[in-house]
Each structure stands twice: as C-alpha cells, then as structure tokens.
Tab-separated table of C-alpha atoms and ligand atoms in Angstrom:
chain	number	residue	atom	x	y	z
A	1	MET	CA	103.742	67.101	126.940
A	2	GLU	CA	106.884	67.311	124.727
A	3	ILE	CA	104.968	69.472	122.209
A	4	LEU	CA	103.753	71.779	124.990
A	5	LYS	CA	107.335	72.145	126.329
A	6	THR	CA	108.626	73.002	122.825
A	7	ILE	CA	105.847	75.580	122.291
A	8	LEU	CA	106.527	77.180	125.670
A	9	SER	CA	110.295	77.371	125.137
A	10	VAL	CA	109.898	78.836	121.588
A	11	THR	CA	107.413	81.414	122.909
A	12	GLY	CA	109.771	82.219	125.811
A	13	ILE	CA	112.764	82.729	123.507
A	14	ALA	CA	110.664	84.920	121.171
A	15	THR	CA	109.489	87.069	124.090
A	16	ILE	CA	113.049	87.501	125.422
A	17	LEU	CA	114.306	88.450	121.937
A	18	THR	CA	111.491	90.997	121.498
A	19	VAL	CA	112.289	92.590	124.873
A	20	LEU	CA	116.017	92.690	123.974
A	21	ILE	CA	115.257	94.364	120.632
A	22	ILE	CA	113.046	96.993	122.310
A	23	VAL	CA	115.711	97.686	124.963
A	24	ALA	CA	118.474	97.841	122.300
A	25	GLU	CA	116.347	100.208	120.165
A	26	LYS	CA	115.892	102.449	123.183
A	27	PHE	CA	119.535	102.600	124.232
A	28	LEU	CA	121.493	102.135	120.987
A	29	ASN	CA	119.245	104.362	118.878
A	30	ASN	CA	118.911	107.067	121.443
A	31	TYR	CA	119.288	110.194	119.337
A	32	GLY	CA	118.337	112.529	122.163
A	33	GLU	CA	116.817	115.936	121.515
A	34	CYS	CA	117.087	117.225	117.956
A	35	LYS	CA	116.173	120.599	116.482
A	36	ILE	CA	114.029	121.127	113.392
A	37	ASP	CA	114.750	124.488	111.770
A	38	ILE	CA	111.874	125.555	109.493
A	39	ASN	CA	112.322	128.151	106.729
A	40	GLU	CA	115.687	129.508	107.886
A	41	GLY	CA	114.794	130.199	111.504
A	42	GLU	CA	111.130	131.207	110.964
A	43	LYS	CA	110.237	128.425	113.424
A	44	GLU	CA	112.382	126.087	115.496
A	45	LEU	CA	111.107	122.899	117.099
A	46	THR	CA	112.813	120.684	119.635
A	47	VAL	CA	111.807	117.043	119.246
A	48	GLU	CA	112.878	113.651	120.578
A	49	GLY	CA	115.014	111.978	117.859
A	50	GLY	CA	114.040	108.597	116.424
A	51	SER	CA	110.644	109.443	114.909
A	52	SER	CA	109.808	110.326	111.339
A	53	LEU	CA	109.935	113.940	110.218
A	54	LEU	CA	106.232	113.670	109.285
A	55	SER	CA	105.099	112.515	112.747
A	56	SER	CA	107.472	114.892	114.596
A	57	LEU	CA	105.965	117.825	112.682
A	58	ALA	CA	102.408	116.544	113.238
A	59	SER	CA	102.973	116.265	116.984
A	60	ASN	CA	103.911	119.957	116.848
A	61	LYS	CA	100.688	120.722	114.927
A	62	ILE	CA	102.395	121.171	111.570
A	63	PHE	CA	100.487	118.901	109.222
A	64	ILE	CA	102.044	117.745	105.955
A	65	PRO	CA	99.688	116.160	103.375
A	66	SER	CA	99.791	112.366	103.676
A	67	ALA	CA	96.768	110.604	102.223
A	68	CYS	CA	98.126	107.178	103.308
A	69	GLY	CA	98.873	108.314	106.868
A	70	GLY	CA	102.650	107.841	106.698
A	71	LYS	CA	102.746	104.394	105.069
A	72	ALA	CA	104.991	105.576	102.201
A	73	THR	CA	102.443	104.666	99.554
A	74	CYS	CA	100.873	107.987	98.482
A	75	GLY	CA	104.020	110.079	97.944
A	76	LEU	CA	102.264	113.283	99.055
A	77	CYS	CA	104.378	114.130	102.123
A	78	LYS	CA	107.236	115.707	100.175
A	79	ILE	CA	109.373	118.277	101.987
A	80	GLN	CA	112.524	120.088	100.939
A	81	VAL	CA	115.295	119.181	103.360
A	82	ILE	CA	118.189	121.628	103.333
A	83	ASP	CA	120.407	119.698	105.738
A	84	GLY	CA	120.453	116.760	108.144
A	85	ALA	CA	118.259	114.098	106.488
A	86	GLY	CA	120.910	111.492	105.642
A	87	PRO	CA	121.060	109.694	102.302
A	88	LEU	CA	118.037	109.247	100.018
A	89	LEU	CA	116.357	105.865	100.567
A	90	PRO	CA	115.588	103.540	97.636
A	91	THR	CA	111.945	103.492	98.855
A	92	GLU	CA	111.703	107.260	98.292
A	93	GLU	CA	113.126	107.277	94.772
A	94	PRO	CA	110.011	106.117	92.845
A	95	PHE	CA	108.068	109.138	94.180
A	96	LEU	CA	110.633	111.811	93.283
A	97	THR	CA	111.497	113.468	89.978
A	98	PRO	CA	115.206	114.052	89.145
A	99	ASP	CA	114.652	117.791	89.827
A	100	GLU	CA	113.152	117.065	93.258
A	101	VAL	CA	116.111	114.806	94.146
A	102	LYS	CA	118.502	117.566	93.054
A	103	ASN	CA	116.650	120.074	95.279
A	104	GLY	CA	116.739	117.871	98.375
A	105	VAL	CA	113.038	116.970	98.328
A	106	ARG	CA	112.320	113.951	100.552
A	107	LEU	CA	109.343	111.910	101.724
A	108	SER	CA	108.885	113.163	105.269
A	109	CYS	CA	107.337	109.856	106.398
A	110	LEU	CA	110.609	108.060	105.551
A	111	VAL	CA	113.068	110.598	106.930
A	112	LYS	CA	113.966	109.576	110.478
A	113	ILE	CA	115.201	112.389	112.707
A	114	LYS	CA	118.631	111.411	114.025
A	115	LYS	CA	120.236	114.859	114.357
A	116	ASP	CA	119.402	118.540	113.866
A	117	ILE	CA	117.635	119.072	110.566
A	118	LYS	CA	116.831	122.099	108.381
A	119	ILE	CA	113.727	122.080	106.223
A	120	SER	CA	111.782	124.435	103.997
A	121	ILE	CA	107.988	124.242	103.788
A	122	PRO	CA	105.462	126.430	101.965
A	123	GLU	CA	103.683	129.043	104.119
A	124	GLU	CA	100.216	127.648	103.304
A	125	LEU	CA	101.012	124.468	105.238
A	126	PHE	CA	100.911	126.534	108.443
A	127	ASN	CA	97.191	127.066	107.698
A	128	ILE	CA	96.528	123.328	108.122
A	129	LYS	CA	94.916	122.688	111.480
A	130	GLU	CA	93.567	119.837	113.524
A	131	TYR	CA	89.817	119.884	114.211
A	132	ASN	CA	87.851	117.835	116.681
A	133	ALA	CA	84.542	117.551	114.910
A	134	THR	CA	81.123	116.096	115.647
A	135	VAL	CA	79.277	114.155	112.975
A	136	SER	CA	76.033	116.092	112.660
A	137	ARG	CA	74.499	114.508	109.543
A	138	ILE	CA	74.934	111.309	107.518
A	139	THR	CA	72.947	111.037	104.286
A	140	ASP	CA	72.719	108.018	101.981
A	141	MET	CA	73.393	109.337	98.491
A	142	THR	CA	73.558	106.075	96.492
A	143	HIS	CA	73.971	102.358	97.267
A	144	ASP	CA	77.677	102.976	98.024
A	145	ILE	CA	78.037	106.728	98.683
A	146	LYS	CA	77.273	108.651	101.860
A	147	GLU	CA	77.575	112.360	102.564
A	148	PHE	CA	78.821	113.399	106.009
A	149	ARG	CA	78.539	116.726	107.774
A	150	PHE	CA	81.200	117.431	110.423
A	151	ASP	CA	80.618	120.388	112.760
A	152	PHE	CA	83.677	121.917	114.385
A	153	ASP	CA	83.652	122.998	118.006
A	154	GLU	CA	82.259	126.501	118.470
A	155	ASP	CA	85.528	128.428	118.490
A	156	GLU	CA	86.997	126.600	115.485
A	157	ASP	CA	86.852	127.901	111.938
A	158	ILE	CA	88.408	126.725	108.701
A	159	LYS	CA	89.790	128.716	105.783
A	160	PHE	CA	90.041	126.713	102.580
A	161	LYS	CA	89.882	127.047	98.811
A	162	ALA	CA	87.033	125.257	97.046
A	163	GLY	CA	88.460	121.969	95.726
A	164	GLN	CA	90.826	121.205	98.627
A	165	TYR	CA	90.663	118.132	100.851
A	166	MET	CA	90.750	117.070	104.512
A	167	GLN	CA	92.292	114.029	106.181
A	168	ILE	CA	90.235	111.860	108.547
A	169	GLU	CA	91.755	109.695	111.237
A	170	THR	CA	89.907	106.472	112.018
A	171	LYS	CA	89.878	104.807	115.439
A	172	PRO	CA	90.473	101.067	115.921
A	173	TYR	CA	87.263	99.120	115.226
A	174	GLY	CA	86.271	95.434	115.125
A	175	LYS	CA	89.373	93.401	114.296
A	176	ILE	CA	91.221	96.489	113.023
A	177	LYS	CA	93.656	97.489	115.733
A	178	GLU	CA	95.504	100.335	114.026
A	179	LYS	CA	94.410	103.870	113.170
A	180	ALA	CA	94.298	104.955	109.524
A	181	ILE	CA	94.392	108.362	107.859
A	182	ARG	CA	92.713	108.991	104.500
A	183	ALA	CA	92.047	112.013	102.299
A	184	TYR	CA	88.533	113.256	101.412
A	185	SER	CA	87.661	116.285	99.293
A	186	ILE	CA	85.480	118.957	100.848
A	187	SER	CA	82.092	119.191	99.124
A	188	SER	CA	80.815	122.218	101.065
A	189	VAL	CA	81.623	125.886	100.347
A	190	PRO	CA	84.446	127.923	101.955
A	191	SER	CA	81.909	130.427	103.355
A	192	ASP	CA	80.516	127.582	105.501
A	193	SER	CA	83.534	127.759	107.807
A	194	ASN	CA	82.272	126.133	111.012
A	195	GLY	CA	82.356	122.646	109.517
A	196	VAL	CA	82.907	120.609	106.379
A	197	GLU	CA	80.929	118.143	104.289
A	198	LEU	CA	82.574	115.103	102.722
A	199	ILE	CA	81.243	112.585	100.196
A	200	ILE	CA	82.640	109.116	100.832
A	201	ARG	CA	82.292	106.122	98.509
A	202	ARG	CA	82.553	102.733	100.141
A	203	VAL	CA	85.516	100.669	98.904
A	204	PRO	CA	84.857	96.944	99.548
A	205	GLY	CA	87.261	95.855	102.293
A	206	GLY	CA	88.571	99.416	102.642
A	207	LEU	CA	89.818	100.338	106.085
A	208	CYS	CA	88.568	103.907	106.339
A	209	THR	CA	85.443	103.646	104.202
A	210	THR	CA	84.189	100.596	106.160
A	211	TYR	CA	84.776	102.618	109.328
A	212	MET	CA	82.895	105.619	107.969
A	213	HIS	CA	80.019	103.635	106.457
A	214	GLU	CA	79.520	101.095	109.255
A	215	HIS	CA	81.021	102.378	112.479
A	216	ILE	CA	80.357	106.118	112.509
A	217	ASN	CA	77.064	107.524	113.730
A	218	LYS	CA	75.544	110.941	114.209
A	219	GLY	CA	77.024	112.529	117.341
A	220	ASN	CA	80.374	110.689	117.132
A	221	ARG	CA	83.592	112.688	117.473
A	222	VAL	CA	86.182	112.526	114.686
A	223	ARG	CA	89.721	113.907	114.377
A	224	ILE	CA	90.160	115.658	111.079
A	225	THR	CA	92.953	117.855	109.667
A	226	GLY	CA	93.189	120.202	106.725
A	227	PRO	CA	92.845	121.893	104.343
A	228	TYR	CA	95.304	120.222	101.966
A	229	GLY	CA	96.002	120.173	98.254
A	230	ASP	CA	96.519	122.262	95.169
A	231	PHE	CA	93.338	121.225	93.347
A	232	TYR	CA	91.379	124.460	93.600
A	233	ARG	CA	89.876	126.980	91.206
A	234	ARG	CA	92.165	129.448	89.498
A	235	ASP	CA	90.401	132.740	88.913
A	236	ASP	CA	91.363	133.601	85.371
A	237	SER	CA	88.772	132.013	83.095
A	238	ASN	CA	85.198	132.730	82.135
A	239	GLN	CA	84.446	129.243	80.877
A	240	TYR	CA	84.777	126.146	83.006
A	241	ILE	CA	84.309	122.501	82.082
A	242	PHE	CA	83.850	120.193	85.076
A	243	MET	CA	83.962	116.406	84.764
A	244	ALA	CA	83.532	113.942	87.614
A	245	GLY	CA	82.533	110.394	88.469
A	246	GLY	CA	81.382	108.793	91.735
A	247	SER	CA	82.569	110.600	94.861
A	248	GLY	CA	84.684	112.824	92.584
A	249	MET	CA	81.615	115.076	92.613
A	250	ALA	CA	82.720	116.388	96.027
A	251	PRO	CA	85.341	119.048	95.128
A	252	ILE	CA	83.499	119.973	91.909
A	253	LYS	CA	80.298	120.696	93.866
A	254	SER	CA	82.304	122.938	96.193
A	255	ILE	CA	83.931	124.834	93.296
A	256	ILE	CA	80.628	125.338	91.412
A	257	MET	CA	78.778	126.521	94.543
A	258	ASP	CA	81.664	128.856	95.399
A	259	ILE	CA	81.568	130.465	91.930
A	260	ILE	CA	77.797	130.943	92.153
A	261	GLU	CA	77.871	132.220	95.718
A	262	LYS	CA	80.518	134.810	94.827
A	263	GLY	CA	78.319	136.012	91.965
A	264	LEU	CA	81.069	135.426	89.392
A	265	ASP	CA	79.950	135.638	85.793
A	266	LYS	CA	81.208	132.288	84.470
A	267	GLU	CA	79.889	129.814	81.934
A	268	MET	CA	79.964	126.333	83.500
A	269	PHE	CA	79.306	122.838	82.172
A	270	PHE	CA	79.308	119.957	84.650
A	271	PHE	CA	79.521	116.476	83.074
A	272	PHE	CA	78.887	113.731	85.632
A	273	GLY	CA	79.657	110.160	84.560
A	274	ALA	CA	77.770	107.293	86.213
A	275	VAL	CA	77.027	103.668	85.360
A	276	GLY	CA	73.261	103.606	85.951
A	277	VAL	CA	70.490	105.665	87.527
A	278	ARG	CA	71.298	104.166	90.937
A	279	ASP	CA	74.718	105.900	90.800
A	280	LEU	CA	73.285	109.398	90.335
A	281	TYR	CA	72.910	111.733	93.303
A	282	HIS	CA	72.401	115.434	94.050
A	283	THR	CA	70.494	115.512	90.743
A	284	ASP	CA	67.695	117.755	92.057
A	285	PHE	CA	70.293	120.064	93.579
A	286	PHE	CA	72.128	120.597	90.270
A	287	ARG	CA	68.853	120.829	88.290
A	288	GLY	CA	67.822	123.566	90.743
A	289	LEU	CA	71.081	125.436	90.126
A	290	GLU	CA	70.469	125.232	86.359
A	291	LYS	CA	67.131	126.997	86.805
A	292	GLU	CA	68.593	129.735	88.992
A	293	TYR	CA	71.819	130.268	87.015
A	294	PRO	CA	71.267	130.037	83.259
A	295	LYS	CA	75.027	129.973	82.629
A	296	PHE	CA	75.338	126.667	84.537
A	297	LYS	CA	74.538	123.396	82.749
A	298	TYR	CA	74.445	119.964	84.426
A	299	ILE	CA	74.825	116.951	82.126
A	300	PRO	CA	74.760	113.510	83.761
A	301	ALA	CA	75.751	110.676	81.416
A	302	LEU	CA	75.068	106.982	82.021
A	303	SER	CA	77.547	104.493	80.578
A	304	ASN	CA	75.399	101.420	81.156
A	305	ALA	CA	71.760	102.370	81.591
A	306	VAL	CA	69.385	99.390	81.740
A	307	PRO	CA	65.800	99.533	80.379
A	308	GLU	CA	64.411	99.630	83.946
A	309	ASP	CA	66.326	102.902	84.436
A	310	ASN	CA	63.893	104.505	81.992
A	311	TRP	CA	66.634	107.056	81.341
A	312	LYS	CA	65.929	109.884	78.916
A	313	GLY	CA	69.224	111.730	79.363
A	314	GLU	CA	72.674	111.321	77.825
A	315	THR	CA	74.197	107.869	77.491
A	316	GLY	CA	77.710	106.635	76.747
A	317	LEU	CA	81.121	107.603	78.020
A	318	VAL	CA	81.277	110.985	79.708
A	319	THR	CA	84.117	111.990	77.344
A	320	ASP	CA	81.963	111.323	74.252
A	321	VAL	CA	79.016	113.190	75.769
A	322	MET	CA	81.225	116.171	76.603
A	323	LYS	CA	82.302	116.410	72.934
A	324	LYS	CA	78.647	116.906	71.921
A	325	TYR	CA	78.431	120.124	73.975
A	326	ILE	CA	81.945	121.580	73.759
A	327	ASP	CA	83.500	122.336	70.395
A	328	THR	CA	86.949	123.559	71.417
A	329	GLY	CA	89.055	123.912	74.524
A	330	ASN	CA	90.420	127.251	73.434
A	331	GLY	CA	90.230	129.697	76.376
A	332	LYS	CA	88.571	127.180	78.680
A	333	HIS	CA	89.665	125.660	81.993
A	334	ALA	CA	88.894	122.036	82.873
A	335	TYR	CA	88.547	120.636	86.404
A	336	LEU	CA	88.336	116.861	86.722
A	337	CYS	CA	87.872	114.505	89.651
A	338	GLY	CA	87.378	110.762	89.703
A	339	SER	CA	89.150	107.448	89.186
A	340	PRO	CA	92.607	107.393	87.540
A	341	GLY	CA	91.096	105.617	84.501
A	342	MET	CA	88.450	108.304	84.026
A	343	ILE	CA	90.884	111.182	84.532
A	344	ASN	CA	93.432	109.746	82.080
A	345	ALA	CA	90.715	109.294	79.426
A	346	CYS	CA	89.404	112.854	80.003
A	347	VAL	CA	92.871	114.447	79.805
A	348	LYS	CA	93.550	112.616	76.530
A	349	VAL	CA	90.291	113.807	74.945
A	350	LEU	CA	90.570	117.366	76.316
A	351	THR	CA	94.136	117.887	75.032
A	352	PHE	CA	93.007	116.594	71.639
A	353	MET	CA	90.268	119.280	71.732
A	354	ASP	CA	92.892	122.031	72.226
A	355	PHE	CA	92.488	122.441	75.979
A	356	LYS	CA	95.864	123.660	77.190
A	357	GLU	CA	97.486	120.952	79.327
A	358	GLU	CA	98.407	123.476	82.028
A	359	LEU	CA	94.734	124.543	82.257
A	360	ILE	CA	93.497	121.009	82.994
A	361	TYR	CA	93.416	120.517	86.764
A	362	TYR	CA	92.556	117.229	88.441
A	363	ASP	CA	92.506	115.072	91.566
A	364	LYS	CA	92.669	111.314	90.909
A	365	PHE	CA	91.522	108.763	93.467
B	1	FAD	C1	93.510	114.005	97.384
B	1	FAD	C2	92.512	112.873	97.581
B	1	FAD	C3	91.169	113.168	97.737
B	1	FAD	C4	90.246	112.137	97.913
B	1	FAD	N1	88.925	112.445	98.037
B	1	FAD	C5	88.018	111.450	98.178
B	1	FAD	C6	86.599	111.758	98.274
B	1	FAD	O1	86.178	112.919	98.269
B	1	FAD	N2	85.744	110.717	98.403
B	1	FAD	C7	86.158	109.397	98.422
B	1	FAD	O2	85.306	108.501	98.538
B	1	FAD	N3	87.491	109.092	98.329
B	1	FAD	C8	88.413	110.071	98.231
B	1	FAD	N4	89.755	109.761	98.160
B	1	FAD	C9	90.168	108.353	98.318
B	1	FAD	C10	90.349	108.023	99.814
B	1	FAD	O3	91.413	108.792	100.347
B	1	FAD	C11	90.673	106.549	100.080
B	1	FAD	O4	91.775	106.161	99.304
B	1	FAD	C12	89.500	105.633	99.747
B	1	FAD	O5	88.343	106.063	100.435
B	1	FAD	C13	89.808	104.191	100.180
B	1	FAD	O6	90.160	104.171	101.548
B	1	FAD	P1	89.981	102.880	102.435
B	1	FAD	O7	90.783	103.073	103.678
B	1	FAD	O8	88.551	102.536	102.622
B	1	FAD	O9	90.612	101.713	101.543
B	1	FAD	P2	92.052	101.044	101.763
B	1	FAD	O10	92.036	100.237	102.994
B	1	FAD	O11	93.090	102.092	101.613
B	1	FAD	O12	92.127	100.105	100.483
B	1	FAD	C14	91.461	98.838	100.404
B	1	FAD	C15	91.631	98.203	99.050
B	1	FAD	O13	90.910	98.965	98.092
B	1	FAD	C16	91.770	99.457	97.081
B	1	FAD	N5	91.357	100.850	96.867
B	1	FAD	C17	91.790	101.943	97.529
B	1	FAD	N6	91.159	103.035	97.056
B	1	FAD	C18	90.297	102.621	96.098
B	1	FAD	C19	89.370	103.275	95.283
B	1	FAD	N7	89.192	104.603	95.354
B	1	FAD	N8	88.639	102.535	94.416
B	1	FAD	C20	88.809	101.197	94.348
B	1	FAD	N9	89.688	100.511	95.104
B	1	FAD	C21	90.423	101.214	95.963
B	1	FAD	C22	93.158	99.359	97.612
B	1	FAD	O14	94.079	99.153	96.565
B	1	FAD	C23	93.059	98.181	98.543
B	1	FAD	O15	93.240	96.970	97.851
B	1	FAD	C24	90.692	110.784	97.963
B	1	FAD	C25	92.052	110.501	97.822
B	1	FAD	C26	92.956	111.517	97.624
B	1	FAD	C27	94.414	111.179	97.460
C-alpha cells in the first residue's frame, strides 16, 4: 500500500510539473507573430514564433535540404541569415566552416524564430515541392535492396537534374511513434516527370529503411519532397568515369540514362563494386545499354566472390579494377556514389591518377 501511495504521488508530481512546463513554455516563450524576409523582400512570410526556421519554412512550402529531418545530425539545412537569428550555437559549429560562420550561415533546424528574421536562399530551392505519391511498383533487386516507383498525382510534375535526391517522410509504424525524414537519390530520368524511382538498401534497425522494406506496399500513399542536392552532371566533358556501390547505383543510373536519352556523344565507364554475385542488380539492363551504345562500358567488380558464384568477370577492389581500364584522369570527369569508405578510397586513387579534384563529384551515404 505504502509503495502504491509513493508511486501515485511521484506520478502526480511529475504530471503537475509537466503541465506547468507546457503552460510556462506557452506564456513565457510567446514570441507572437514574426516575419521572415527572404532574399531582400522577394518573399515575406508571417509565422508564429517559437518554431525552428527549417520547420517554419517547410510549413510555408519552402523546403530546405535536411536528410536527418531536422535532428541536427546531417548538417545539410544551411541557410545564410542576414539578421535576427541570435548567437551561433555550439551545436552548429562542427557543421560550419570559418567562412560560413563569417557569412552568417546557420543550421536552419537549430535557429529558433524569436523575432523578425532576414534570410537569403538560392533560387533553386523554390523549385523544391511536396508531392503526395502512390507507390506503384516495388521490385526486389538483391537480398537487401528494393527499387520503388512513386507515381505523382495527375496534375503534379517534377523538374530535376539527373543525380539529385528526394526526401521521404515515414509515418509512425509498430513501436515507432515518430515520423522520420530521409534522403534517397532518384534513379529514374528527368524526362519521366510524373513520378520518381528510388533504390533503397535496408539498414538493419534503420528507421526509414525498415518502414520502406516492411511496411510499405503497392498502392500506399507517401509524402515526398524534392528535388535536392548539387550532385548532378556538369555538361562540359566528353569522358565520364562512374563508380558506385550498393544503392549508390541510383543517381549514377539516372545520369547515364539521361546522357543516352539526350543523344550526347560521351564516352562512359561505369564501375560497380559489389561483394558477391548476390549483390549485383540491373546487370541485364546495363549489359543491354552496352550493346546499344558502344561508347558505354559497364564493369561490375566483385571484392569477395565465392566459388559458387561462378564469376567470370572482374574481381578485387573497384578502385584496382578501374585502374586496369583508365590510364589517366586528364580531361575526364568522375561521378561517385556509395559508402563514405568507398568514396574516400576512390577520391584518393583518382587524384593520384591526375583526375582534377574539382572534377570529382560525389554523394556519400
Ligand atoms: C544525399 C543522400 C542521398 C541518399 N541516397 C540514398 C539512396 O539512394 N539509397 C539508399 O539506400 N540510401 C540513401 N541515402 C541514405 C539514407 O538517407 C538513410 O541514411 C539510410 O537509408 C538509413 O536510414 P534509416 O532511417 O533506415 O536508418 P537510421 O535509423 O537513420 O539509422 C540506423 C542505424 O544505422 C546506421 N546507418 C545509417 N545509415 C547507414 C548506412 N547507409 N549504412 C550503414 N549504417 C547506417 C546509423 O548510424 C544508425 O546506427 C542517402 C543519404 C543522403 C544524405
């Protein structure tokens, strides 16, 4: 009985304190209406103070890249604040270069709107839209990779550059009560504008990938925003080297298909690194492209083929295999996508082979 009384009184005190904190938050931190001035008067928003700059902009349909969904872990939601953001927070500092700090760049997920604020954002961010999409196809690619097709509603179209990414919002599922937002590169071509295709690798215990692999079915509706990112093809080279691993194939597939579809006369090598045969996918698709476009070459390389794989192709690290086909980086562009370890190794080898650092483009994830 005594224990029960103690539990009840502790719970009661905790509940009262929580209510007091919520009431205090509401009345003491009541910032009222605040104005957000964008690009020196180009747009002005009136928002309720107290929320983050990132979420206030999103609720006005201005979407800033944020692969972690505002959790201050990805560092992508940088915005130049001209005035009204308050002092820089220690939690922002690790994500900002000294130049960015000098120019007033801030993490918009950590800037709380407490008064009128002036910001500057690049024009292309106004092109980012919210789409309510229907899952129209789910294809098993490997033991841990699925490809998804999302169809937009009839009147919705997307304009993007091959290589860019979208952000998916998950809904609560199972024991997971909160929503999550994650970034996924578009694997389809820009000309296919009434939807997007994404290639998603399952991360064990991952919030979004478990949702996508286990809780999403054909016909489900998904909220998706985009396009985001500056990983896209620059037009000024005739020779491209592409290197990818796992789901990193997604943006590379989009870029290669876009080049071919536009009839551009480019020499292209695509090196795809995988562990074993079970990690290869879209092989027939790329072999088909090789036959149709003699200037395109697809070279999958297995780092750990087992005898049962009966593999006759290239083996070893994708960087070593690439060196067998490419003698110098002079005049060539490289586009890489995969894990941070793979990208770092590729950049090291490519710069050693005289690829210009500024002509090596990549997305790490
Ligand atoms: C610009 C960009 C583009 C991306 N494009 C793609 C894409 O096309 N396809 C794709 O599959 N993913 C892509 N990602 C990664 C994706 O956004 C998620 O980070 C990933 O799917 C994991 O999300 P999750 O919610 O399942 O895992 P979380 O719940 O975020 O993480 C669960 C655990 O797994 C770890 N973890 C997180 N990510 C990885 C990883 N990639 N490998 C191993 N462990 C990890 C975390 O540290 C954590 O411990 C991209 C990321 C960025 C930034």
